[in-house]
Coordinates of C-alpha atoms in Angstrom, one line a residue:
M683 CA 4.1 -19.9 -1.6
D684 CA 0.3 -19.7 -1.6
Y685 CA -0.3 -16.1 -0.6
R686 CA -3.3 -14.1 -1.7
A687 CA -2.4 -10.7 -0.2
V688 CA 0.8 -8.7 0.4
V689 CA 0.8 -5.9 3.0
F690 CA 3.7 -3.4 2.9
D691 CA 5.2 -1.0 5.4
F692 CA 5.7 2.4 3.8
D693 CA 8.8 4.3 4.8
Y694 CA 12.1 2.7 3.7
T695 CA 10.0 -0.2 2.2
L696 CA 8.1 1.4 -0.7
V697 CA 9.6 4.9 -0.5
D698 CA 12.7 6.8 0.7
S699 CA 11.3 9.5 2.9
S700 CA 14.4 9.9 5.0
E701 CA 15.1 13.5 3.7
G702 CA 11.7 14.7 4.8
I703 CA 11.8 12.9 8.1
L704 CA 15.2 14.2 9.0
D705 CA 14.0 17.7 8.1
C706 CA 11.0 17.4 10.3
I707 CA 13.0 15.9 13.2
S708 CA 15.5 18.8 12.9
Y709 CA 12.8 21.4 12.8
A710 CA 10.9 20.0 15.8
L711 CA 14.0 19.6 17.9
D712 CA 15.2 23.2 17.0
Q713 CA 11.8 24.6 17.9
L714 CA 12.0 22.9 21.3
G715 CA 15.5 24.3 21.9
L716 CA 17.0 20.8 21.9
P717 CA 20.4 19.8 20.4
A718 CA 20.5 18.5 16.9
V719 CA 21.2 14.8 16.3
S720 CA 23.2 13.1 13.5
A721 CA 21.4 11.9 10.4
E722 CA 22.6 8.4 11.0
R723 CA 21.1 8.4 14.5
A724 CA 17.8 9.9 13.3
C725 CA 17.5 7.5 10.4
R726 CA 17.6 4.6 12.8
T727 CA 14.3 5.8 14.3
I728 CA 12.4 5.8 11.1
G729 CA 9.4 3.5 11.5
L730 CA 8.9 4.3 15.2
S731 CA 6.0 6.3 16.4
L732 CA 6.6 10.0 17.0
P733 CA 6.7 9.7 20.8
E734 CA 9.2 6.9 20.5
I735 CA 11.3 8.8 18.0
F736 CA 11.4 11.8 20.4
V737 CA 12.4 9.7 23.5
E738 CA 15.0 7.8 21.5
L739 CA 16.6 11.1 20.3
A740 CA 16.0 13.5 23.2
G741 CA 16.1 11.1 26.2
T742 CA 13.5 9.9 28.7
E743 CA 13.9 13.0 30.7
Q744 CA 12.2 14.9 27.9
A745 CA 9.3 12.4 27.5
A746 CA 6.8 14.9 28.8
R747 CA 7.4 17.1 25.7
S748 CA 6.7 14.3 23.2
D749 CA 3.2 15.7 22.4
E750 CA 4.7 19.0 21.5
F751 CA 7.4 17.3 19.4
G752 CA 4.7 15.4 17.6
R753 CA 2.7 18.5 16.9
L754 CA 5.7 20.3 15.5
F755 CA 6.8 17.3 13.4
V756 CA 3.3 16.9 11.9
D757 CA 3.0 20.6 11.1
R758 CA 6.3 20.6 9.3
A759 CA 5.6 17.3 7.6
D760 CA 2.3 18.5 6.2
R761 CA 4.3 21.2 4.4
V762 CA 7.3 19.4 3.1
M763 CA 7.1 15.6 3.5
N764 CA 5.6 14.6 0.2
E765 CA 7.9 16.8 -1.9
M766 CA 10.8 15.1 -0.1
T767 CA 9.6 11.5 -0.5
R768 CA 10.8 9.3 -3.4
L769 CA 9.2 6.1 -4.5
Y770 CA 11.8 3.4 -5.0
P771 CA 12.0 2.6 -8.7
E772 CA 11.8 -1.2 -7.9
A773 CA 8.7 -0.6 -5.8
R774 CA 6.6 0.5 -8.8
A775 CA 7.7 -2.5 -10.9
A776 CA 7.0 -4.9 -8.0
I777 CA 3.6 -3.5 -7.3
E778 CA 2.6 -3.9 -11.0
E779 CA 3.9 -7.5 -11.1
L780 CA 2.1 -8.5 -7.9
L781 CA -1.2 -7.0 -9.1
E782 CA -0.8 -8.8 -12.5
C783 CA -0.4 -12.0 -10.4
G784 CA -3.8 -11.4 -8.8
L785 CA -2.5 -10.5 -5.3
R786 CA -4.4 -8.0 -3.2
L787 CA -2.2 -5.2 -1.8
G788 CA -2.3 -3.1 1.3
I789 CA -0.1 -0.8 3.4
V790 CA 0.2 -0.6 7.2
S791 CA 2.4 2.2 8.5
T792 CA 3.0 4.5 11.5
K793 CA 2.8 7.4 9.0
Y794 CA -0.6 9.1 8.8
R795 CA -2.9 7.6 6.2
Y796 CA -3.9 10.9 4.7
R797 CA -0.3 11.7 3.8
I798 CA 0.3 8.2 2.4
E799 CA -2.8 8.5 0.2
R800 CA -1.8 11.9 -1.0
F801 CA 1.6 10.5 -2.1
L802 CA 0.1 7.5 -3.8
E803 CA -2.3 9.8 -5.7
S804 CA 0.6 11.9 -6.9
E805 CA 2.3 8.7 -8.2
G806 CA -0.8 7.2 -9.8
L807 CA -0.8 4.3 -7.4
R808 CA -3.7 4.9 -5.1
T809 CA -5.9 2.3 -6.7
A810 CA -3.2 -0.3 -6.5
F811 CA -3.8 -0.7 -2.7
A812 CA -7.1 -2.0 -1.5
V813 CA -6.3 -1.0 2.1
V814 CA -4.2 1.7 3.7
V815 CA -3.9 1.8 7.5
G816 CA -2.1 4.7 9.0
R817 CA -1.4 6.1 12.5
E818 CA -4.8 7.7 12.8
D819 CA -6.6 4.4 12.2
V820 CA -5.2 2.4 15.2
P821 CA -5.4 2.8 19.0
V822 CA -1.7 2.0 19.3
P823 CA 1.1 1.9 16.7
K824 CA 3.3 -0.9 15.6
P825 CA 4.6 -3.3 16.8
D826 CA 1.1 -3.7 18.2
P827 CA -0.5 -6.0 15.5
Y828 CA -3.9 -4.2 15.5
G829 CA -3.4 -2.4 12.2
L830 CA -2.0 -5.4 10.4
V831 CA -4.7 -7.8 11.6
D832 CA -7.3 -5.2 10.5
A833 CA -5.8 -4.7 7.1
I834 CA -5.7 -8.5 6.4
A835 CA -9.3 -8.8 7.4
R836 CA -10.3 -6.0 5.1
L837 CA -8.3 -7.6 2.3
G838 CA -10.6 -10.6 2.6
V839 CA -8.0 -13.2 3.5
V840 CA -6.9 -15.2 6.5
R841 CA -3.6 -14.6 8.2
Q842 CA -2.0 -17.7 6.6
Q843 CA -2.7 -16.2 3.2
A844 CA -1.1 -12.9 3.9
L845 CA 2.5 -11.7 3.9
Y846 CA 3.9 -8.5 5.5
V847 CA 6.9 -6.8 3.9
G848 CA 9.0 -4.3 5.9
D849 CA 12.4 -2.9 6.5
S850 CA 12.7 -2.9 10.3
V851 CA 12.6 -5.0 13.4
V852 CA 9.5 -3.1 14.3
D853 CA 7.8 -4.5 11.2
A854 CA 9.2 -8.0 11.9
E855 CA 7.8 -7.8 15.5
T856 CA 4.4 -6.6 14.2
A857 CA 4.2 -9.6 11.8
S858 CA 5.2 -12.0 14.6
R859 CA 2.6 -10.7 17.0
A860 CA 0.0 -10.9 14.2
G861 CA 0.9 -14.5 13.3
V862 CA 1.7 -13.4 9.8
D863 CA 4.7 -14.4 7.6
F864 CA 7.3 -11.7 7.1
V865 CA 9.7 -10.7 4.4
A866 CA 12.5 -8.2 5.2
V867 CA 13.9 -5.8 2.7
L868 CA 17.3 -4.2 3.2
S869 CA 16.3 -0.8 1.8
G870 CA 16.3 0.9 5.2
A871 CA 18.7 1.3 8.1
T872 CA 18.4 -2.3 9.5
E873 CA 21.0 -4.9 8.8
A874 CA 20.2 -8.4 7.7
G875 CA 21.4 -10.1 10.9
E876 CA 19.0 -8.1 13.0
F877 CA 16.0 -10.0 11.5
G878 CA 17.4 -13.4 12.6
P879 CA 15.3 -13.8 15.7
Y880 CA 12.1 -13.3 13.7
A881 CA 12.7 -16.1 11.2
P882 CA 11.6 -14.2 8.1
V883 CA 10.5 -16.1 5.0
A884 CA 13.3 -14.2 3.2
V885 CA 15.6 -11.2 3.6
L886 CA 15.8 -9.4 0.2
P887 CA 18.2 -6.7 -1.0
S888 CA 15.1 -4.8 -2.2
L889 CA 11.6 -5.2 -3.5
A890 CA 12.9 -6.0 -6.9
E891 CA 13.3 -9.7 -5.8
L892 CA 9.8 -10.0 -4.3
P893 CA 7.7 -10.9 -7.3
E894 CA 10.0 -13.8 -8.2
L895 CA 10.0 -15.0 -4.6
L896 CA 6.2 -15.2 -4.8
G897 CA 6.2 -16.9 -8.1
C898 CA 5.3 -13.8 -10.1
P899 CA 8.2 -13.1 -12.4
G900 CA 7.9 -10.2 -14.8

């Protein structure tokens, strides 16, 4: 596989941020006077944009309140998210091995870039990623390919030389629309069979297997 760059999703791909996201969802729904939802149902929305999360959990009849939900979610997230986010142990090892192989790395996420960068700084990984694209950097969120296409261009490679790695069908659809190869990891809430229509290069149990797949064994 002749890739020169690897771009990652963030939540459920590099990190487990489910505790923080569930906390923020619960807080925002409570502040809006809306019923709580199960953790399982909320986890299935991780990776969607905030308006999409809200409509999925509260129903289309509440769509007009999505901006208020987003404001409450972000306010809470700015206070608690990073402390409730955990880097997957296998992610650090994979990042280091890919860098040693000479690959350029990036991140494209629906999470805000400033929060991703703060977390990476706290983990000593900010310089590992040449490009970080977050929600504030794109006109529309994934699965629109704008952010991924932009990241690949900024990494200095063409689409055929880049790989997108993510945990959800939103990530798979993003890669498909961008014309970029995709690898799925099963570290999130999406099951292997759900990736079938997108013909991923591989479906991996976790990021631990990625370096070997790309010919970069540790």
